[in-house]
Amino acid sequence: MTITLTPDERAAAQAYIRLVETTQAVMGDPVLAPLAAQYLSSPMAEADEALRRAGLTGNEGRLLRLVAALRGDPLSAP
């Protein structure tokens, strides 16, 4: 089954993906890891706001299904 994302849901899923990728990059670099709070505060705020706008705050299951759909995961069923 195909998931159709609203513009706000798409923005929230994209913000979440950016946060995850930034976190992986920062935490994977021993020089940047001690500065994680500085590097991650902006993407965290962006993701929080996008999740709020999309009505996804506290709805991790739906968010992860949207992320999977956005990334083209064939197992992303509603």
PDB file of C-alpha atoms in Angstrom:
ATOM      1  CA  MET A   1       0.000   0.000   0.000  1.00  0.00           C
ATOM      2  CA  THR A   2       1.283   3.450  -0.903  1.00  0.00           C
ATOM      3  CA  ILE A   3       1.543   6.162   1.726  1.00  0.00           C
ATOM      4  CA  THR A   4       0.673   9.659   0.574  1.00  0.00           C
ATOM      5  CA  LEU A   5       2.486  12.348   2.529  1.00  0.00           C
ATOM      6  CA  THR A   6       1.075  15.799   3.128  1.00  0.00           C
ATOM      7  CA  PRO A   7       3.532  18.678   2.653  1.00  0.00           C
ATOM      8  CA  ASP A   8       3.900  18.987   6.449  1.00  0.00           C
ATOM      9  CA  GLU A   9       4.473  15.243   6.841  1.00  0.00           C
ATOM     10  CA  ARG A  10       7.086  15.308   4.073  1.00  0.00           C
ATOM     11  CA  ALA A  11       8.847  18.242   5.763  1.00  0.00           C
ATOM     12  CA  ALA A  12       8.798  16.416   9.110  1.00  0.00           C
ATOM     13  CA  ALA A  13      10.191  13.205   7.622  1.00  0.00           C
ATOM     14  CA  GLN A  14      12.915  15.133   5.809  1.00  0.00           C
ATOM     15  CA  ALA A  15      13.830  17.055   8.980  1.00  0.00           C
ATOM     16  CA  TYR A  16      14.029  13.772  10.893  1.00  0.00           C
ATOM     17  CA  ILE A  17      16.299  12.271   8.229  1.00  0.00           C
ATOM     18  CA  ARG A  18      18.567  15.335   8.366  1.00  0.00           C
ATOM     19  CA  LEU A  19      18.721  15.067  12.164  1.00  0.00           C
ATOM     20  CA  VAL A  20      19.608  11.358  12.060  1.00  0.00           C
ATOM     21  CA  GLU A  21      22.272  11.858   9.383  1.00  0.00           C
ATOM     22  CA  THR A  22      23.779  14.854  11.179  1.00  0.00           C
ATOM     23  CA  THR A  23      23.815  12.938  14.462  1.00  0.00           C
ATOM     24  CA  GLN A  24      25.582   9.995  12.828  1.00  0.00           C
ATOM     25  CA  ALA A  25      28.180  12.298  11.281  1.00  0.00           C
ATOM     26  CA  VAL A  26      28.835  14.247  14.481  1.00  0.00           C
ATOM     27  CA  MET A  27      28.907  11.255  16.806  1.00  0.00           C
ATOM     28  CA  GLY A  28      31.076   9.293  14.386  1.00  0.00           C
ATOM     29  CA  ASP A  29      33.780  11.963  14.417  1.00  0.00           C
ATOM     30  CA  PRO A  30      35.887  11.959  17.597  1.00  0.00           C
ATOM     31  CA  VAL A  31      36.722  15.637  17.106  1.00  0.00           C
ATOM     32  CA  LEU A  32      33.092  16.735  16.673  1.00  0.00           C
ATOM     33  CA  ALA A  33      31.458  14.380  19.191  1.00  0.00           C
ATOM     34  CA  PRO A  34      32.347  16.515  22.240  1.00  0.00           C
ATOM     35  CA  LEU A  35      30.608  19.432  20.502  1.00  0.00           C
ATOM     36  CA  ALA A  36      27.448  17.468  19.710  1.00  0.00           C
ATOM     37  CA  ALA A  37      25.148  19.885  21.560  1.00  0.00           C
ATOM     38  CA  GLN A  38      26.353  22.770  19.404  1.00  0.00           C
ATOM     39  CA  TYR A  39      26.102  20.871  16.134  1.00  0.00           C
ATOM     40  CA  LEU A  40      22.780  19.188  16.845  1.00  0.00           C
ATOM     41  CA  SER A  41      20.760  21.986  18.457  1.00  0.00           C
ATOM     42  CA  SER A  42      19.621  23.474  15.146  1.00  0.00           C
ATOM     43  CA  PRO A  43      18.596  20.200  13.435  1.00  0.00           C
ATOM     44  CA  MET A  44      16.839  19.118  16.655  1.00  0.00           C
ATOM     45  CA  ALA A  45      14.857  22.362  16.798  1.00  0.00           C
ATOM     46  CA  GLU A  46      13.990  22.054  13.104  1.00  0.00           C
ATOM     47  CA  ALA A  47      12.772  18.472  13.550  1.00  0.00           C
ATOM     48  CA  ASP A  48      10.765  19.336  16.675  1.00  0.00           C
ATOM     49  CA  GLU A  49       8.996  22.189  14.898  1.00  0.00           C
ATOM     50  CA  ALA A  50       8.331  20.123  11.768  1.00  0.00           C
ATOM     51  CA  LEU A  51       6.920  17.252  13.850  1.00  0.00           C
ATOM     52  CA  ARG A  52       4.677  19.667  15.736  1.00  0.00           C
ATOM     53  CA  ARG A  53       3.399  21.270  12.517  1.00  0.00           C
ATOM     54  CA  ALA A  54       2.636  17.859  11.029  1.00  0.00           C
ATOM     55  CA  GLY A  55       0.881  16.627  14.173  1.00  0.00           C
ATOM     56  CA  LEU A  56       3.443  13.866  14.618  1.00  0.00           C
ATOM     57  CA  THR A  57       4.718  14.753  18.079  1.00  0.00           C
ATOM     58  CA  GLY A  58       4.517  11.545  20.099  1.00  0.00           C
ATOM     59  CA  ASN A  59       3.545   9.484  17.057  1.00  0.00           C
ATOM     60  CA  GLU A  60       6.846   7.786  16.317  1.00  0.00           C
ATOM     61  CA  GLY A  61       5.272   4.840  14.521  1.00  0.00           C
ATOM     62  CA  ARG A  62       3.608   7.080  11.941  1.00  0.00           C
ATOM     63  CA  LEU A  63       6.775   9.173  11.566  1.00  0.00           C
ATOM     64  CA  LEU A  64       8.919   6.097  10.900  1.00  0.00           C
ATOM     65  CA  ARG A  65       6.415   4.816   8.327  1.00  0.00           C
ATOM     66  CA  LEU A  66       6.539   8.211   6.587  1.00  0.00           C
ATOM     67  CA  VAL A  67      10.352   8.178   6.620  1.00  0.00           C
ATOM     68  CA  ALA A  68      10.366   4.668   5.149  1.00  0.00           C
ATOM     69  CA  ALA A  69       7.884   5.737   2.457  1.00  0.00           C
ATOM     70  CA  LEU A  70       9.950   8.816   1.644  1.00  0.00           C
ATOM     71  CA  ARG A  71      13.049   6.676   1.254  1.00  0.00           C
ATOM     72  CA  GLY A  72      11.215   4.218  -0.980  1.00  0.00           C
ATOM     73  CA  ASP A  73      11.202   1.293   1.474  1.00  0.00           C
ATOM     74  CA  PRO A  74       8.933  -1.348  -0.108  1.00  0.00           C
ATOM     75  CA  LEU A  75       8.005  -2.630   3.364  1.00  0.00           C
ATOM     76  CA  SER A  76       6.549   0.704   4.475  1.00  0.00           C
ATOM     77  CA  ALA A  77       2.947  -0.346   4.954  1.00  0.00           C
ATOM     78  CA  PRO A  78       0.582   1.895   6.957  1.00  0.00           C
TER      79      PRO A  78
END
